[in-house]
Amino acid sequence: MGTVIHSFYKLGNIIDRDVVVIGQGPVGLLFNAVLRNLGARRIMAIDPLPYRLEVGRQMGATHAICSASQAPVAAVAEITGGAMAGLAVEAVGVAETLGLVPDLCHRNAEVICFGVPDKDHIEGLMTVRMLDLLRQELRLIFSIGPNPDRDYRPALDWIVQGRIDVAPIVSHVLPFAEIQQAFAMAFDDPEPHQALKVVLKFP
């Protein structure tokens, strides 16, 4: 969670802002929780998988938008009364989700680019809608962090204080002897297992 908190040191005030979080994997889910703690007004989670969106609500999302069955831009427009989001978190790292950003945000919005492109498949390169980003005057903020001396302490404190419950993110706990299965569930084929964060238990 320290990597997520690292992003917020680069932003202004979060209180009463409308936010979209694109991607509800473990990182996107933690963004929901931190945004809730910092006072965001609406936290609109976008993901194609219903089981992730269900956990997204547990982690603080006020609205869940299933991109497999809903048009995300239309949904955000309806939720915000046409105002759109003032902050977008891109937590996937593919061209399709980054391409949604200009349409999800209002002019002068901020965008946290947190999703990491799959270098093995696309060499870290992707097409972006540069003209639309420019016309919207969006502020792109790239973040991967963290700063260990600064960012881990609030993460630990919030968990210990009960301000953030990370339990919903842990979908499976496996013995260390099943490490290969754990990696397969988490990275190769998570959907059939409804896998999110897979924890290994040492003897």
One Martini backbone bead per residue (centre of mass of N, CA, C, O) as a GRO file, in nm:
protein
  203
    1MET     BB    1   0.051   0.066  -0.010
    2GLY     BB    2   0.290   0.265  -0.038
    3THR     BB    3   0.266   0.311  -0.347
    4VAL     BB    4  -0.006   0.456  -0.331
    5ILE     BB    5   0.062   0.685  -0.134
    6HIS     BB    6   0.283   0.812  -0.311
    7SER     BB    7   0.085   0.946  -0.515
    8PHE     BB    8  -0.050   1.165  -0.310
    9TYR     BB    9   0.200   1.360  -0.290
   10LYS     BB   10   0.129   1.472  -0.600
   11LEU     BB   11  -0.131   1.593  -0.486
   12GLY     BB   12  -0.398   1.734  -0.395
   13ASN     BB   13  -0.690   1.764  -0.288
   14ILE     BB   14  -0.956   1.510  -0.220
   15ILE     BB   15  -1.186   1.651  -0.115
   16ASP     BB   16  -1.483   1.611  -0.293
   17ARG     BB   17  -1.393   1.421  -0.519
   18ASP     BB   18  -1.413   1.286  -0.839
   19VAL     BB   19  -1.343   0.933  -0.901
   20VAL     BB   20  -1.154   0.717  -1.111
   21VAL     BB   21  -1.100   0.353  -1.117
   22ILE     BB   22  -0.894   0.172  -1.331
   23GLY     BB   23  -0.907  -0.106  -1.193
   24GLN     BB   24  -0.954  -0.415  -0.964
   25GLY     BB   25  -0.709  -0.482  -0.846
   26PRO     BB   26  -0.512  -0.457  -0.579
   27VAL     BB   27  -0.439  -0.161  -0.644
   28GLY     BB   28  -0.718  -0.041  -0.700
   29LEU     BB   29  -0.833  -0.118  -0.421
   30LEU     BB   30  -0.636   0.064  -0.259
   31PHE     BB   31  -0.726   0.326  -0.381
   32ASN     BB   32  -1.006   0.325  -0.266
   33ALA     BB   33  -0.922   0.335   0.034
   34VAL     BB   34  -0.757   0.597   0.028
   35LEU     BB   35  -0.975   0.782  -0.088
   36ARG     BB   36  -1.169   0.748   0.146
   37ASN     BB   37  -0.971   0.859   0.367
   38LEU     BB   38  -0.936   1.148   0.197
   39GLY     BB   39  -1.248   1.236   0.092
   40ALA     BB   40  -1.391   1.133  -0.136
   41ARG     BB   41  -1.690   1.140  -0.289
   42ARG     BB   42  -1.648   0.972  -0.559
   43ILE     BB   43  -1.596   0.613  -0.630
   44MET     BB   44  -1.526   0.486  -0.956
   45ALA     BB   45  -1.538   0.161  -1.053
   46ILE     BB   46  -1.345  -0.016  -1.312
   47ASP     BB   47  -1.452  -0.337  -1.452
   48PRO     BB   48  -1.514  -0.660  -1.605
   49LEU     BB   49  -1.524  -0.793  -1.308
   50PRO     BB   50  -1.752  -0.857  -1.066
   51TYR     BB   51  -1.576  -0.961  -0.826
   52ARG     BB   52  -1.404  -0.703  -0.810
   53LEU     BB   53  -1.634  -0.500  -0.762
   54GLU     BB   54  -1.728  -0.615  -0.495
   55VAL     BB   55  -1.460  -0.549  -0.351
   56GLY     BB   56  -1.453  -0.250  -0.422
   57ARG     BB   57  -1.680  -0.175  -0.224
   58GLN     BB   58  -1.536  -0.275   0.034
   59MET     BB   59  -1.287  -0.059  -0.033
   60GLY     BB   60  -1.482   0.224  -0.123
   61ALA     BB   61  -1.667   0.215  -0.343
   62THR     BB   62  -1.962   0.383  -0.466
   63HIS     BB   63  -1.909   0.268  -0.762
   64ALA     BB   64  -1.995   0.013  -1.013
   65ILE     BB   65  -1.831  -0.060  -1.333
   66CYS     BB   66  -1.909  -0.276  -1.594
   67SER     BB   67  -1.733  -0.300  -1.895
   68ALA     BB   68  -1.886  -0.561  -2.014
   69SER     BB   69  -2.199  -0.402  -1.980
   70GLN     BB   70  -2.082  -0.107  -1.978
   71ALA     BB   71  -2.048   0.234  -2.035
   72PRO     BB   72  -1.829   0.423  -1.874
   73VAL     BB   73  -1.888   0.711  -1.971
   74ALA     BB   74  -2.196   0.707  -1.926
   75ALA     BB   75  -2.186   0.634  -1.626
   76VAL     BB   76  -2.026   0.882  -1.526
   77ALA     BB   77  -2.222   1.093  -1.634
   78GLU     BB   78  -2.462   1.003  -1.460
   79ILE     BB   79  -2.333   1.023  -1.175
   80THR     BB   80  -2.223   1.343  -1.233
   81GLY     BB   81  -2.412   1.507  -1.429
   82GLY     BB   82  -2.166   1.559  -1.656
   83ALA     BB   83  -1.890   1.644  -1.505
   84MET     BB   84  -1.707   1.434  -1.422
   85ALA     BB   85  -1.379   1.375  -1.352
   86GLY     BB   86  -1.097   1.503  -1.151
   87LEU     BB   87  -0.993   1.196  -1.117
   88ALA     BB   88  -0.759   0.951  -1.242
   89VAL     BB   89  -0.700   0.594  -1.224
   90GLU     BB   90  -0.445   0.402  -1.382
   91ALA     BB   91  -0.435   0.030  -1.311
   92VAL     BB   92  -0.324  -0.135  -1.586
   93GLY     BB   93  -0.149  -0.061  -1.871
   94VAL     BB   94  -0.334   0.002  -2.128
   95ALA     BB   95  -0.460   0.149  -2.405
   96GLU     BB   96  -0.766   0.120  -2.349
   97THR     BB   97  -0.767   0.262  -2.066
   98LEU     BB   98  -0.615   0.521  -2.137
   99GLY     BB   99  -0.828   0.600  -2.362
  100LEU     BB  100  -1.060   0.681  -2.151
  101VAL     BB  101  -0.971   0.934  -1.991
  102PRO     BB  102  -1.070   1.189  -2.156
  103ASP     BB  103  -1.385   1.098  -2.120
  104LEU     BB  104  -1.389   1.085  -1.789
  105CYS     BB  105  -1.288   1.380  -1.789
  106HIS     BB  106  -1.232   1.690  -1.706
  107ARG     BB  107  -1.107   1.974  -1.726
  108ASN     BB  108  -0.802   1.974  -1.553
  109ALA     BB  109  -0.743   1.705  -1.476
  110GLU     BB  110  -0.622   1.425  -1.302
  111VAL     BB  111  -0.358   1.167  -1.364
  112ILE     BB  112  -0.286   0.841  -1.265
  113CYS     BB  113  -0.001   0.656  -1.371
  114PHE     BB  114   0.027   0.304  -1.267
  115GLY     BB  115   0.021   0.123  -1.488
  116VAL     BB  116   0.201  -0.155  -1.623
  117PRO     BB  117   0.340  -0.240  -1.891
  118ASP     BB  118   0.388  -0.511  -2.113
  119LYS     BB  119   0.698  -0.565  -2.225
  120ASP     BB  120   0.686  -0.851  -2.365
  121HIS     BB  121   0.456  -0.749  -2.582
  122ILE     BB  122   0.510  -0.400  -2.618
  123GLU     BB  123   0.777  -0.265  -2.511
  124GLY     BB  124   0.623  -0.029  -2.346
  125LEU     BB  125   0.424   0.044  -2.578
  126MET     BB  126   0.176   0.308  -2.663
  127THR     BB  127  -0.122   0.442  -2.751
  128VAL     BB  128  -0.221   0.786  -2.746
  129ARG     BB  129  -0.450   1.065  -2.691
  130MET     BB  130  -0.297   1.345  -2.726
  131LEU     BB  131  -0.505   1.559  -2.821
  132ASP     BB  132  -0.710   1.509  -2.591
  133LEU     BB  133  -0.521   1.567  -2.357
  134LEU     BB  134  -0.459   1.855  -2.447
  135ARG     BB  135  -0.749   1.977  -2.463
  136GLN     BB  136  -0.804   1.900  -2.152
  137GLU     BB  137  -0.558   1.960  -1.972
  138LEU     BB  138  -0.411   1.721  -1.855
  139ARG     BB  139  -0.260   1.580  -1.562
  140LEU     BB  140   0.018   1.385  -1.565
  141ILE     BB  141   0.093   1.116  -1.324
  142PHE     BB  142   0.374   0.945  -1.240
  143SER     BB  143   0.369   0.622  -1.058
  144ILE     BB  144   0.561   0.381  -0.834
  145GLY     BB  145   0.760   0.361  -0.627
  146PRO     BB  146   0.865   0.414  -0.322
  147ASN     BB  147   0.922   0.585  -0.012
  148PRO     BB  148   1.027   0.418   0.254
  149ASP     BB  149   1.061   0.660   0.471
  150ARG     BB  150   0.741   0.757   0.414
  151ASP     BB  151   0.509   0.539   0.296
  152TYR     BB  152   0.486   0.296   0.509
  153ARG     BB  153   0.383   0.417   0.772
  154PRO     BB  154   0.086   0.491   0.697
  155ALA     BB  155   0.010   0.209   0.608
  156LEU     BB  156   0.048   0.070   0.882
  157ASP     BB  157  -0.128   0.255   1.054
  158TRP     BB  158  -0.401   0.213   0.906
  159ILE     BB  159  -0.417  -0.088   0.966
  160VAL     BB  160  -0.388  -0.086   1.277
  161GLN     BB  161  -0.635   0.132   1.312
  162GLY     BB  162  -0.866   0.039   1.091
  163ARG     BB  163  -0.892   0.222   0.825
  164ILE     BB  164  -0.776  -0.041   0.678
  165ASP     BB  165  -0.902  -0.333   0.515
  166VAL     BB  166  -0.723  -0.604   0.356
  167ALA     BB  167  -0.883  -0.875   0.353
  168PRO     BB  168  -1.052  -0.866   0.077
  169ILE     BB  169  -0.790  -0.908  -0.108
  170VAL     BB  170  -0.764  -1.188   0.017
  171SER     BB  171  -0.836  -1.487  -0.159
  172HIS     BB  172  -0.566  -1.655  -0.081
  173VAL     BB  173  -0.423  -1.935   0.116
  174LEU     BB  174  -0.102  -2.083   0.087
  175PRO     BB  175   0.129  -2.298   0.092
  176PHE     BB  176   0.455  -2.291   0.005
  177ALA     BB  177   0.447  -2.563  -0.160
  178GLU     BB  178   0.225  -2.391  -0.361
  179ILE     BB  179   0.370  -2.165  -0.535
  180GLN     BB  180   0.299  -2.231  -0.831
  181GLN     BB  181  -0.006  -2.207  -0.797
  182ALA     BB  182  -0.010  -1.918  -0.699
  183PHE     BB  183   0.106  -1.788  -0.958
  184ALA     BB  184  -0.109  -1.897  -1.149
  185MET     BB  185  -0.353  -1.763  -1.013
  186ALA     BB  186  -0.247  -1.459  -1.015
  187PHE     BB  187  -0.129  -1.448  -1.338
  188ASP     BB  188  -0.241  -1.666  -1.551
  189ASP     BB  189  -0.551  -1.755  -1.399
  190PRO     BB  190  -0.763  -1.573  -1.210
  191GLU     BB  191  -1.070  -1.593  -1.283
  192PRO     BB  192  -1.163  -1.888  -1.197
  193HIS     BB  193  -1.055  -1.813  -0.887
  194GLN     BB  194  -1.089  -1.523  -0.798
  195ALA     BB  195  -0.820  -1.367  -0.798
  196LEU     BB  196  -0.595  -1.160  -0.617
  197LYS     BB  197  -0.450  -1.204  -0.333
  198VAL     BB  198  -0.177  -1.424  -0.281
  199VAL     BB  199  -0.091  -1.612   0.002
  200LEU     BB  200   0.194  -1.724   0.174
  201LYS     BB  201   0.251  -1.996   0.396
  202PHE     BB  202   0.462  -2.055   0.640
  203PRO     BB  203   0.577  -2.300   0.861
   0.00000   0.00000   0.00000
